[in-house]
Amino acid sequence: MLIINYKAYEKAIGNNSENITEKIRNSASETDKKIVVSPQTADLARLNGFELEVFAQHTDPVEKGSHTGSNQLKALEDAGITGTLINHSEKRLEDKVIEKTVKKCGKEGLTSVVCAQSPEECRKYSEFNPDYIAFEPPELIGSDTAVSTAEPDLIEEAVKASGDIPTLTGAGIKSKKDVEKSIELGCKGVLVASGVIKSENVEKEVRELCEGL
Ligand code: G3P
Protein backbone atom coordinates (compact mmCIF):
# COMPACT_ATOMS: atom_id res chain seq x y z
CA MET A 1 0.00 0.00 0.00
CA LEU A 2 1.18 3.51 -0.84
CA ILE A 3 -0.42 6.32 1.19
CA ILE A 4 0.10 9.79 -0.25
CA ASN A 5 -0.39 12.44 2.42
CA TYR A 6 -1.25 15.83 0.90
CA LYS A 7 -0.67 17.61 4.26
CA ALA A 8 -1.46 21.29 3.58
CA TYR A 9 0.90 21.72 0.65
CA GLU A 10 -0.07 24.49 -1.77
CA LYS A 11 0.28 22.06 -4.68
CA ALA A 12 -2.32 19.76 -3.12
CA ILE A 13 -5.07 21.95 -1.64
CA GLY A 14 -8.25 23.38 -3.13
CA ASN A 15 -8.42 23.08 -6.93
CA ASN A 16 -4.85 21.77 -6.87
CA SER A 17 -6.02 18.73 -4.90
CA GLU A 18 -8.02 17.67 -7.96
CA ASN A 19 -5.13 18.31 -10.36
CA ILE A 20 -2.67 16.25 -8.38
CA THR A 21 -5.19 13.47 -7.74
CA GLU A 22 -5.81 13.18 -11.46
CA LYS A 23 -2.09 12.59 -11.99
CA ILE A 24 -1.97 10.03 -9.19
CA ARG A 25 -5.02 8.31 -10.63
CA ASN A 26 -3.30 8.07 -14.03
CA SER A 27 -0.42 6.19 -12.44
CA ALA A 28 -2.79 4.12 -10.31
CA SER A 29 -4.54 2.89 -13.44
CA GLU A 30 -1.25 1.32 -14.59
CA THR A 31 -0.62 -0.70 -11.43
CA ASP A 32 -2.46 -3.22 -9.27
CA LYS A 33 -0.79 -1.77 -6.16
CA LYS A 34 -3.10 -0.08 -3.66
CA ILE A 35 -2.77 3.72 -3.61
CA VAL A 36 -4.54 5.82 -0.99
CA VAL A 37 -4.65 9.61 -1.00
CA SER A 38 -5.06 11.72 2.12
CA PRO A 39 -6.11 15.32 1.40
CA GLN A 40 -7.14 18.19 3.65
CA THR A 41 -10.58 17.66 5.22
CA ALA A 42 -11.97 20.57 3.20
CA ASP A 43 -11.04 18.78 -0.04
CA LEU A 44 -12.31 15.27 0.78
CA ALA A 45 -15.54 15.51 -1.17
CA ARG A 46 -13.76 16.90 -4.25
CA LEU A 47 -11.95 13.60 -4.68
CA ASN A 48 -14.99 11.32 -4.81
CA GLY A 49 -14.92 10.75 -8.55
CA PHE A 50 -11.30 9.63 -8.81
CA GLU A 51 -11.74 5.95 -7.96
CA LEU A 52 -8.96 6.08 -5.41
CA GLU A 53 -9.32 5.28 -1.74
CA VAL A 54 -9.31 8.42 0.39
CA PHE A 55 -8.19 8.59 4.03
CA ALA A 56 -8.66 11.54 6.38
CA GLN A 57 -5.48 13.10 7.78
CA HIS A 58 -7.13 13.29 11.21
CA THR A 59 -10.44 12.25 12.75
CA ASP A 60 -12.05 13.23 16.06
CA PRO A 61 -13.81 10.39 17.87
CA VAL A 62 -16.87 12.48 18.75
CA GLU A 63 -20.52 11.61 18.28
CA LYS A 64 -22.82 13.68 16.13
CA GLY A 65 -23.94 16.75 18.10
CA SER A 66 -22.40 19.80 19.72
CA HIS A 67 -18.76 19.51 18.67
CA THR A 68 -17.84 22.68 16.82
CA GLY A 69 -14.68 22.44 14.75
CA SER A 70 -14.39 18.66 14.91
CA ASN A 71 -13.69 16.20 12.11
CA GLN A 72 -16.64 13.99 13.00
CA LEU A 73 -16.18 10.45 11.74
CA LYS A 74 -19.62 9.93 10.20
CA ALA A 75 -19.38 13.27 8.41
CA LEU A 76 -16.01 12.27 6.98
CA GLU A 77 -17.44 8.92 5.95
CA ASP A 78 -20.24 10.72 4.09
CA ALA A 79 -17.54 12.80 2.38
CA GLY A 80 -16.03 9.57 1.05
CA ILE A 81 -13.27 8.36 3.37
CA THR A 82 -12.54 4.65 3.75
CA GLY A 83 -9.99 5.17 6.51
CA THR A 84 -7.99 7.67 8.48
CA LEU A 85 -4.52 8.52 9.71
CA ILE A 86 -4.47 8.85 13.49
CA ASN A 87 -1.84 10.61 15.61
CA HIS A 88 0.36 11.81 12.74
CA SER A 89 3.55 13.46 14.04
CA GLU A 90 2.10 16.81 12.95
CA LYS A 91 -1.20 16.10 14.78
CA ARG A 92 -0.34 14.24 17.97
CA LEU A 93 -3.08 12.88 20.22
CA GLU A 94 -3.43 11.52 23.74
CA ASP A 95 -3.38 7.74 24.05
CA LYS A 96 -7.01 7.55 25.14
CA VAL A 97 -8.10 9.56 22.08
CA ILE A 98 -6.07 7.29 19.79
CA GLU A 99 -7.66 4.20 21.33
CA LYS A 100 -11.17 5.65 21.04
CA THR A 101 -10.64 6.62 17.39
CA VAL A 102 -9.35 3.15 16.51
CA LYS A 103 -12.42 1.59 18.19
CA LYS A 104 -14.80 3.87 16.32
CA CYS A 105 -13.09 3.09 13.01
CA GLY A 106 -13.49 -0.62 13.73
CA LYS A 107 -17.22 -0.18 14.36
CA GLU A 108 -17.67 1.77 11.12
CA GLY A 109 -15.53 -0.58 9.03
CA LEU A 110 -12.98 2.18 8.35
CA THR A 111 -9.26 1.46 8.08
CA SER A 112 -7.26 2.88 10.98
CA VAL A 113 -3.59 3.81 10.53
CA VAL A 114 -1.97 4.87 13.80
CA CYS A 115 1.29 6.77 13.40
CA ALA A 116 4.14 6.11 15.82
CA GLN A 117 7.44 7.94 16.34
CA SER A 118 9.41 5.03 17.83
CA PRO A 119 9.36 1.24 18.22
CA GLU A 120 8.21 1.80 21.83
CA GLU A 121 5.16 3.66 20.56
CA CYS A 122 4.55 0.91 17.97
CA ARG A 123 4.37 -1.59 20.85
CA LYS A 124 2.04 0.63 22.89
CA TYR A 125 -0.32 1.43 20.00
CA SER A 126 -0.43 -2.19 18.80
CA GLU A 127 -2.46 -2.91 21.95
CA PHE A 128 -5.22 -0.71 20.55
CA ASN A 129 -5.45 -3.13 17.61
CA PRO A 130 -5.48 -0.72 14.65
CA ASP A 131 -5.44 -2.02 11.08
CA TYR A 132 -1.95 -0.58 10.52
CA ILE A 133 0.84 1.11 12.45
CA ALA A 134 2.90 3.67 10.55
CA PHE A 135 6.41 4.21 11.92
CA GLU A 136 7.76 7.66 11.04
CA PRO A 137 10.81 9.14 12.83
CA PRO A 138 9.82 12.81 13.10
CA GLU A 139 13.30 14.21 12.41
CA LEU A 140 13.30 12.63 8.92
CA ILE A 141 9.83 13.77 7.87
CA GLY A 142 10.08 16.18 4.94
CA SER A 143 13.82 15.58 4.65
CA ASP A 144 15.91 14.23 1.80
CA THR A 145 17.04 11.26 3.86
CA ALA A 146 14.82 8.21 3.62
CA VAL A 147 13.96 6.39 6.83
CA SER A 148 14.86 3.11 5.13
CA THR A 149 18.41 4.34 4.47
CA ALA A 150 18.97 6.18 7.75
CA GLU A 151 17.23 3.88 10.20
CA PRO A 152 16.95 0.30 8.88
CA ASP A 153 17.48 -1.19 12.35
CA LEU A 154 14.75 0.99 13.83
CA ILE A 155 12.34 -0.11 11.08
CA GLU A 156 13.04 -3.75 11.91
CA GLU A 157 12.47 -3.00 15.61
CA ALA A 158 9.25 -1.17 14.78
CA VAL A 159 7.96 -4.11 12.73
CA LYS A 160 8.78 -6.49 15.58
CA ALA A 161 7.25 -4.19 18.20
CA SER A 162 4.01 -3.92 16.20
CA GLY A 163 3.48 -7.67 16.58
CA ASP A 164 0.57 -8.88 14.46
CA ILE A 165 -0.32 -5.39 13.25
CA PRO A 166 0.97 -4.74 9.71
CA THR A 167 3.56 -1.98 9.75
CA LEU A 168 4.06 0.86 7.29
CA THR A 169 6.90 3.33 7.32
CA GLY A 170 7.46 6.84 6.04
CA ALA A 171 9.71 9.92 6.15
CA GLY A 172 11.96 11.08 3.35
CA ILE A 173 10.87 8.30 0.99
CA LYS A 174 11.35 9.35 -2.62
CA SER A 175 12.56 6.44 -4.74
CA LYS A 176 11.77 2.88 -5.76
CA LYS A 177 14.87 1.82 -3.84
CA ASP A 178 13.56 3.46 -0.63
CA VAL A 179 10.30 1.54 -0.97
CA GLU A 180 11.98 -1.76 -1.80
CA LYS A 181 14.20 -1.46 1.26
CA SER A 182 11.18 -0.73 3.49
CA ILE A 183 9.41 -3.84 2.23
CA GLU A 184 12.58 -5.90 2.62
CA LEU A 185 12.70 -4.78 6.28
CA GLY A 186 9.21 -6.14 6.88
CA CYS A 187 6.87 -3.25 6.08
CA LYS A 188 3.63 -3.74 4.16
CA GLY A 189 3.72 -0.33 2.55
CA VAL A 190 4.89 3.27 2.83
CA LEU A 191 3.61 6.78 3.49
CA VAL A 192 4.90 9.59 1.31
CA ALA A 193 4.23 13.32 1.17
CA SER A 194 6.90 15.68 -0.17
CA GLY A 195 8.42 13.09 -2.54
CA VAL A 196 5.19 13.07 -4.53
CA ILE A 197 3.62 16.46 -3.86
CA LYS A 198 6.78 18.45 -4.65
CA SER A 199 7.78 16.28 -7.59
CA GLU A 200 8.14 17.90 -11.03
CA ASN A 201 6.65 14.73 -12.52
CA VAL A 202 4.03 13.32 -10.16
CA GLU A 203 2.92 10.52 -12.50
CA LYS A 204 6.47 9.21 -12.92
CA GLU A 205 7.21 9.49 -9.19
CA VAL A 206 4.09 7.52 -8.20
CA ARG A 207 4.81 4.90 -10.86
CA GLU A 208 8.34 4.44 -9.52
CA LEU A 209 7.24 4.20 -5.89
CA CYS A 210 4.66 1.56 -6.83
CA GLU A 211 7.32 -0.47 -8.61
CA GLY A 212 9.10 -0.78 -5.28
CA LEU A 213 6.08 -2.25 -3.47
O1 G3P B 1 2.62 11.02 6.37
C1 G3P B 1 3.78 10.93 5.60
C2 G3P B 1 4.75 11.95 5.93
O2 G3P B 1 4.82 12.37 7.24
C3 G3P B 1 6.10 11.74 5.32
O3 G3P B 1 6.45 12.98 4.83
O4 G3P B 1 7.51 14.49 3.23
O5 G3P B 1 8.88 12.87 4.51
O6 G3P B 1 7.39 12.04 2.70
P1 G3P B 1 7.63 13.10 3.76
PDB file of N, CA and C in Angstrom, residues 51-111:
ATOM      1  N   GLU A  51     -11.924   7.400  -8.120  1.00  0.00           N
ATOM      2  CA  GLU A  51     -11.742   5.945  -7.962  1.00  0.00           C
ATOM      3  C   GLU A  51     -10.466   5.566  -7.206  1.00  0.00           C
ATOM      4  N   LEU A  52     -10.085   6.415  -6.285  1.00  0.00           N
ATOM      5  CA  LEU A  52      -8.959   6.083  -5.405  1.00  0.00           C
ATOM      6  C   LEU A  52      -9.501   6.060  -3.978  1.00  0.00           C
ATOM      7  N   GLU A  53      -8.906   5.230  -3.144  1.00  0.00           N
ATOM      8  CA  GLU A  53      -9.321   5.284  -1.740  1.00  0.00           C
ATOM      9  C   GLU A  53      -8.816   6.580  -1.121  1.00  0.00           C
ATOM     10  N   VAL A  54      -9.652   7.142  -0.245  1.00  0.00           N
ATOM     11  CA  VAL A  54      -9.308   8.416   0.390  1.00  0.00           C
ATOM     12  C   VAL A  54      -9.338   8.237   1.914  1.00  0.00           C
ATOM     13  N   PHE A  55      -8.250   8.611   2.564  1.00  0.00           N
ATOM     14  CA  PHE A  55      -8.189   8.590   4.026  1.00  0.00           C
ATOM     15  C   PHE A  55      -8.171  10.030   4.537  1.00  0.00           C
ATOM     16  N   ALA A  56      -8.781  10.238   5.709  1.00  0.00           N
ATOM     17  CA  ALA A  56      -8.657  11.543   6.377  1.00  0.00           C
ATOM     18  C   ALA A  56      -7.254  11.653   6.979  1.00  0.00           C
ATOM     19  N   GLN A  57      -6.786  12.880   7.126  1.00  0.00           N
ATOM     20  CA  GLN A  57      -5.484  13.097   7.780  1.00  0.00           C
ATOM     21  C   GLN A  57      -5.622  13.029   9.300  1.00  0.00           C
ATOM     22  N   HIS A  58      -6.860  13.270   9.769  1.00  0.00           N
ATOM     23  CA  HIS A  58      -7.126  13.287  11.207  1.00  0.00           C
ATOM     24  C   HIS A  58      -8.639  13.151  11.403  1.00  0.00           C
ATOM     25  N   THR A  59      -9.020  12.442  12.453  1.00  0.00           N
ATOM     26  CA  THR A  59     -10.442  12.251  12.752  1.00  0.00           C
ATOM     27  C   THR A  59     -10.656  12.430  14.248  1.00  0.00           C
ATOM     28  N   ASP A  60     -11.736  13.098  14.629  1.00  0.00           N
ATOM     29  CA  ASP A  60     -12.050  13.225  16.056  1.00  0.00           C
ATOM     30  C   ASP A  60     -13.101  12.185  16.429  1.00  0.00           C
ATOM     31  N   PRO A  61     -12.862  11.454  17.515  1.00  0.00           N
ATOM     32  CA  PRO A  61     -13.806  10.388  17.869  1.00  0.00           C
ATOM     33  C   PRO A  61     -15.023  10.915  18.632  1.00  0.00           C
ATOM     34  N   VAL A  62     -15.697  11.902  18.063  1.00  0.00           N
ATOM     35  CA  VAL A  62     -16.866  12.478  18.751  1.00  0.00           C
ATOM     36  C   VAL A  62     -18.143  11.992  18.057  1.00  0.00           C
ATOM     37  N   GLU A  63     -19.219  11.963  18.859  1.00  0.00           N
ATOM     38  CA  GLU A  63     -20.524  11.608  18.283  1.00  0.00           C
ATOM     39  C   GLU A  63     -21.060  12.792  17.490  1.00  0.00           C
ATOM     40  N   LYS A  64     -22.151  12.555  16.768  1.00  0.00           N
ATOM     41  CA  LYS A  64     -22.823  13.682  16.126  1.00  0.00           C
ATOM     42  C   LYS A  64     -23.375  14.572  17.243  1.00  0.00           C
ATOM     43  N   GLY A  65     -23.389  15.872  17.060  1.00  0.00           N
ATOM     44  CA  GLY A  65     -23.943  16.752  18.102  1.00  0.00           C
ATOM     45  C   GLY A  65     -23.117  18.011  18.254  1.00  0.00           C
ATOM     46  N   SER A  66     -23.021  18.496  19.484  1.00  0.00           N
ATOM     47  CA  SER A  66     -22.401  19.804  19.715  1.00  0.00           C
ATOM     48  C   SER A  66     -20.877  19.686  19.840  1.00  0.00           C
ATOM     49  N   HIS A  67     -20.226  19.639  18.696  1.00  0.00           N
ATOM     50  CA  HIS A  67     -18.756  19.512  18.671  1.00  0.00           C
ATOM     51  C   HIS A  67     -18.185  20.413  17.587  1.00  0.00           C
ATOM     52  N   THR A  68     -18.297  21.704  17.804  1.00  0.00           N
ATOM     53  CA  THR A  68     -17.842  22.684  16.820  1.00  0.00           C
ATOM     54  C   THR A  68     -16.364  22.470  16.467  1.00  0.00           C
ATOM     55  N   GLY A  69     -16.081  22.509  15.195  1.00  0.00           N
ATOM     56  CA  GLY A  69     -14.683  22.437  14.746  1.00  0.00           C
ATOM     57  C   GLY A  69     -14.120  21.040  14.677  1.00  0.00           C
ATOM     58  N   SER A  70     -14.955  20.029  14.920  1.00  0.00           N
ATOM     59  CA  SER A  70     -14.393  18.664  14.915  1.00  0.00           C
ATOM     60  C   SER A  70     -14.499  18.021  13.534  1.00  0.00           C
ATOM     61  N   ASN A  71     -13.635  17.034  13.318  1.00  0.00           N
ATOM     62  CA  ASN A  71     -13.694  16.201  12.112  1.00  0.00           C
ATOM     63  C   ASN A  71     -14.479  14.955  12.478  1.00  0.00           C
ATOM     64  N   GLN A  72     -15.802  15.093  12.518  1.00  0.00           N
ATOM     65  CA  GLN A  72     -16.643  13.992  12.999  1.00  0.00           C
ATOM     66  C   GLN A  72     -16.612  12.817  12.013  1.00  0.00           C
ATOM     67  N   LEU A  73     -16.428  11.636  12.570  1.00  0.00           N
ATOM     68  CA  LEU A  73     -16.177  10.451  11.742  1.00  0.00           C
ATOM     69  C   LEU A  73     -17.257  10.146  10.706  1.00  0.00           C
ATOM     70  N   LYS A  74     -18.520  10.215  11.138  1.00  0.00           N
ATOM     71  CA  LYS A  74     -19.619   9.928  10.204  1.00  0.00           C
ATOM     72  C   LYS A  74     -19.667  10.955   9.074  1.00  0.00           C
ATOM     73  N   ALA A  75     -19.380  12.202   9.426  1.00  0.00           N
ATOM     74  CA  ALA A  75     -19.384  13.268   8.410  1.00  0.00           C
ATOM     75  C   ALA A  75     -18.275  13.024   7.393  1.00  0.00           C
ATOM     76  N   LEU A  76     -17.122  12.568   7.894  1.00  0.00           N
ATOM     77  CA  LEU A  76     -16.007  12.271   6.985  1.00  0.00           C
ATOM     78  C   LEU A  76     -16.342  11.068   6.106  1.00  0.00           C
ATOM     79  N   GLU A  77     -17.045  10.112   6.708  1.00  0.00           N
ATOM     80  CA  GLU A  77     -17.443   8.921   5.952  1.00  0.00           C
ATOM     81  C   GLU A  77     -18.386   9.334   4.818  1.00  0.00           C
ATOM     82  N   ASP A  78     -19.314  10.226   5.129  1.00  0.00           N
ATOM     83  CA  ASP A  78     -20.239  10.724   4.092  1.00  0.00           C
ATOM     84  C   ASP A  78     -19.481  11.460   2.993  1.00  0.00           C
ATOM     85  N   ALA A  79     -18.343  12.069   3.376  1.00  0.00           N
ATOM     86  CA  ALA A  79     -17.539  12.798   2.380  1.00  0.00           C
ATOM     87  C   ALA A  79     -16.669  11.853   1.565  1.00  0.00           C
ATOM     88  N   GLY A  80     -16.687  10.561   1.910  1.00  0.00           N
ATOM     89  CA  GLY A  80     -16.028   9.574   1.047  1.00  0.00           C
ATOM     90  C   GLY A  80     -14.815   8.853   1.599  1.00  0.00           C
ATOM     91  N   ILE A  81     -14.474   9.057   2.883  1.00  0.00           N
ATOM     92  CA  ILE A  81     -13.267   8.358   3.370  1.00  0.00           C
ATOM     93  C   ILE A  81     -13.534   6.865   3.589  1.00  0.00           C
ATOM     94  N   THR A  82     -12.462   6.076   3.416  1.00  0.00           N
ATOM     95  CA  THR A  82     -12.538   4.648   3.751  1.00  0.00           C
ATOM     96  C   THR A  82     -11.592   4.340   4.913  1.00  0.00           C
ATOM     97  N   GLY A  83     -10.907   5.377   5.396  1.00  0.00           N
ATOM     98  CA  GLY A  83      -9.993   5.171   6.507  1.00  0.00           C
ATOM     99  C   GLY A  83      -9.429   6.501   6.960  1.00  0.00           C
ATOM    100  N   THR A  84      -8.563   6.427   7.959  1.00  0.00           N
ATOM    101  CA  THR A  84      -7.993   7.675   8.485  1.00  0.00           C
ATOM    102  C   THR A  84      -6.607   7.451   9.084  1.00  0.00           C
ATOM    103  N   LEU A  85      -5.753   8.464   8.933  1.00  0.00           N
ATOM    104  CA  LEU A  85      -4.515   8.516   9.715  1.00  0.00           C
ATOM    105  C   LEU A  85      -4.918   8.944  11.118  1.00  0.00           C
ATOM    106  N   ILE A  86      -4.194   8.485  12.098  1.00  0.00           N
ATOM    107  CA  ILE A  86      -4.473   8.848  13.489  1.00  0.00           C
ATOM    108  C   ILE A  86      -3.132   9.145  14.150  1.00  0.00           C
ATOM    109  N   ASN A  87      -3.056  10.296  14.842  1.00  0.00           N
ATOM    110  CA  ASN A  87      -1.838  10.614  15.605  1.00  0.00           C
ATOM    111  C   ASN A  87      -0.610  10.842  14.720  1.00  0.00           C
ATOM    112  N   HIS A  88      -0.802  11.452  13.558  1.00  0.00           N
ATOM    113  CA  HIS A  88       0.359  11.812  12.739  1.00  0.00           C
ATOM    114  C   HIS A  88       1.284  12.709  13.564  1.00  0.00           C
ATOM    115  N   SER A  89       2.570  12.654  13.296  1.00  0.00           N
ATOM    116  CA  SER A  89       3.550  13.465  14.036  1.00  0.00           C
ATOM    117  C   SER A  89       3.183  14.945  14.061  1.00  0.00           C
ATOM    118  N   GLU A  90       2.480  15.388  13.024  1.00  0.00           N
ATOM    119  CA  GLU A  90       2.096  16.811  12.948  1.00  0.00           C
ATOM    120  C   GLU A  90       0.714  17.043  13.557  1.00  0.00           C
ATOM    121  N   LYS A  91       0.140  15.990  14.164  1.00  0.00           N
ATOM    122  CA  LYS A  91      -1.201  16.102  14.778  1.00  0.00           C
ATOM    123  C   LYS A  91      -1.304  15.066  15.899  1.00  0.00           C
ATOM    124  N   ARG A  92      -0.455  15.254  16.918  1.00  0.00           N
ATOM    125  CA  ARG A  92      -0.342  14.237  17.975  1.00  0.00           C
ATOM    126  C   ARG A  92      -1.557  14.247  18.902  1.00  0.00           C
ATOM    127  N   LEU A  93      -1.899  13.048  19.379  1.00  0.00           N
ATOM    128  CA  LEU A  93      -3.077  12.876  20.222  1.00  0.00           C
ATOM    129  C   LEU A  93      -2.736  12.127  21.504  1.00  0.00           C
ATOM    130  N   GLU A  94      -3.618  12.293  22.500  1.00  0.00           N
ATOM    131  CA  GLU A  94      -3.430  11.523  23.742  1.00  0.00           C
ATOM    132  C   GLU A  94      -3.778  10.064  23.477  1.00  0.00           C
ATOM    133  N   ASP A  95      -3.157   9.176  24.262  1.00  0.00           N
ATOM    134  CA  ASP A  95      -3.381   7.735  24.055  1.00  0.00           C
ATOM    135  C   ASP A  95      -4.865   7.376  24.063  1.00  0.00           C
ATOM    136  N   LYS A  96      -5.604   7.951  25.026  1.00  0.00           N
ATOM    137  CA  LYS A  96      -7.009   7.550  25.145  1.00  0.00           C
ATOM    138  C   LYS A  96      -7.824   7.998  23.912  1.00  0.00           C
ATOM    139  N   VAL A  97      -7.408   9.085  23.296  1.00  0.00           N
ATOM    140  CA  VAL A  97      -8.095   9.556  22.078  1.00  0.00           C
ATOM    141  C   VAL A  97      -7.758   8.632  20.901  1.00  0.00           C
ATOM    142  N   ILE A  98      -6.493   8.218  20.847  1.00  0.00           N
ATOM    143  CA  ILE A  98      -6.074   7.286  19.787  1.00  0.00           C
ATOM    144  C   ILE A  98      -6.883   5.992  19.894  1.00  0.00           C
ATOM    145  N   GLU A  99      -6.960   5.472  21.118  1.00  0.00           N
ATOM    146  CA  GLU A  99      -7.664   4.202  21.329  1.00  0.00           C
ATOM    147  C   GLU A  99      -9.142   4.330  20.934  1.00  0.00           C
ATOM    148  N   LYS A 100      -9.748   5.430  21.330  1.00  0.00           N
ATOM    149  CA  LYS A 100     -11.172   5.651  21.038  1.00  0.00           C
ATOM    150  C   LYS A 100     -11.401   5.762  19.523  1.00  0.00           C
ATOM    151  N   THR A 101     -10.481   6.454  18.849  1.00  0.00           N
ATOM    152  CA  THR A 101     -10.637   6.625  17.394  1.00  0.00           C
ATOM    153  C   THR A 101     -10.511   5.285  16.681  1.00  0.00           C
ATOM    154  N   VAL A 102      -9.542   4.476  17.122  1.00  0.00           N
ATOM    155  CA  VAL A 102      -9.354   3.146  16.515  1.00  0.00           C
ATOM    156  C   VAL A 102     -10.631   2.320  16.690  1.00  0.00           C
ATOM    157  N   LYS A 103     -11.190   2.356  17.899  1.00  0.00           N
ATOM    158  CA  LYS A 103     -12.422   1.594  18.186  1.00  0.00           C
ATOM    159  C   LYS A 103     -13.554   2.038  17.278  1.00  0.00           C
ATOM    160  N   LYS A 104     -13.705   3.339  17.146  1.00  0.00           N
ATOM    161  CA  LYS A 104     -14.798   3.871  16.322  1.00  0.00           C
ATOM    162  C   LYS A 104     -14.608   3.464  14.868  1.00  0.00           C
ATOM    163  N   CYS A 105     -13.371   3.510  14.392  1.00  0.00           N
ATOM    164  CA  CYS A 105     -13.093   3.088  13.012  1.00  0.00           C
ATOM    165  C   CYS A 105     -13.504   1.630  12.829  1.00  0.00           C
ATOM    166  N   GLY A 106     -13.149   0.806  13.801  1.00  0.00           N
ATOM    167  CA  GLY A 106     -13.488  -0.617  13.734  1.00  0.00           C
ATOM    168  C   GLY A 106     -14.989  -0.805  13.590  1.00  0.00           C
ATOM    169  N   LYS A 107     -15.749  -0.068  14.394  1.00  0.00           N
ATOM    170  CA  LYS A 107     -17.216  -0.178  14.362  1.00  0.00           C
ATOM    171  C   LYS A 107     -17.781   0.229  13.015  1.00  0.00           C
ATOM    172  N   GLU A 108     -17.158   1.232  12.392  1.00  0.00           N
ATOM    173  CA  GLU A 108     -17.665   1.768  11.117  1.00  0.00           C
ATOM    174  C   GLU A 108     -17.085   1.044   9.903  1.00  0.00           C
ATOM    175  N   GLY A 109     -16.171   0.122  10.148  1.00  0.00           N
ATOM    176  CA  GLY A 109     -15.530  -0.580   9.028  1.00  0.00           C
ATOM    177  C   GLY A 109     -14.542   0.305   8.277  1.00  0.00           C
ATOM    178  N   LEU A 110     -13.990   1.304   8.968  1.00  0.00           N
ATOM    179  CA  LEU A 110     -12.983   2.181   8.348  1.00  0.00           C
ATOM    180  C   LEU A 110     -11.580   1.710   8.724  1.00  0.00           C
ATOM    181  N   THR A 111     -10.635   1.876   7.828  1.00  0.00           N
ATOM    182  CA  THR A 111      -9.258   1.463   8.078  1.00  0.00           C
ATOM    183  C   THR A 111      -8.557   2.475   8.992  1.00  0.00           C
TER     184      THR A 111
END
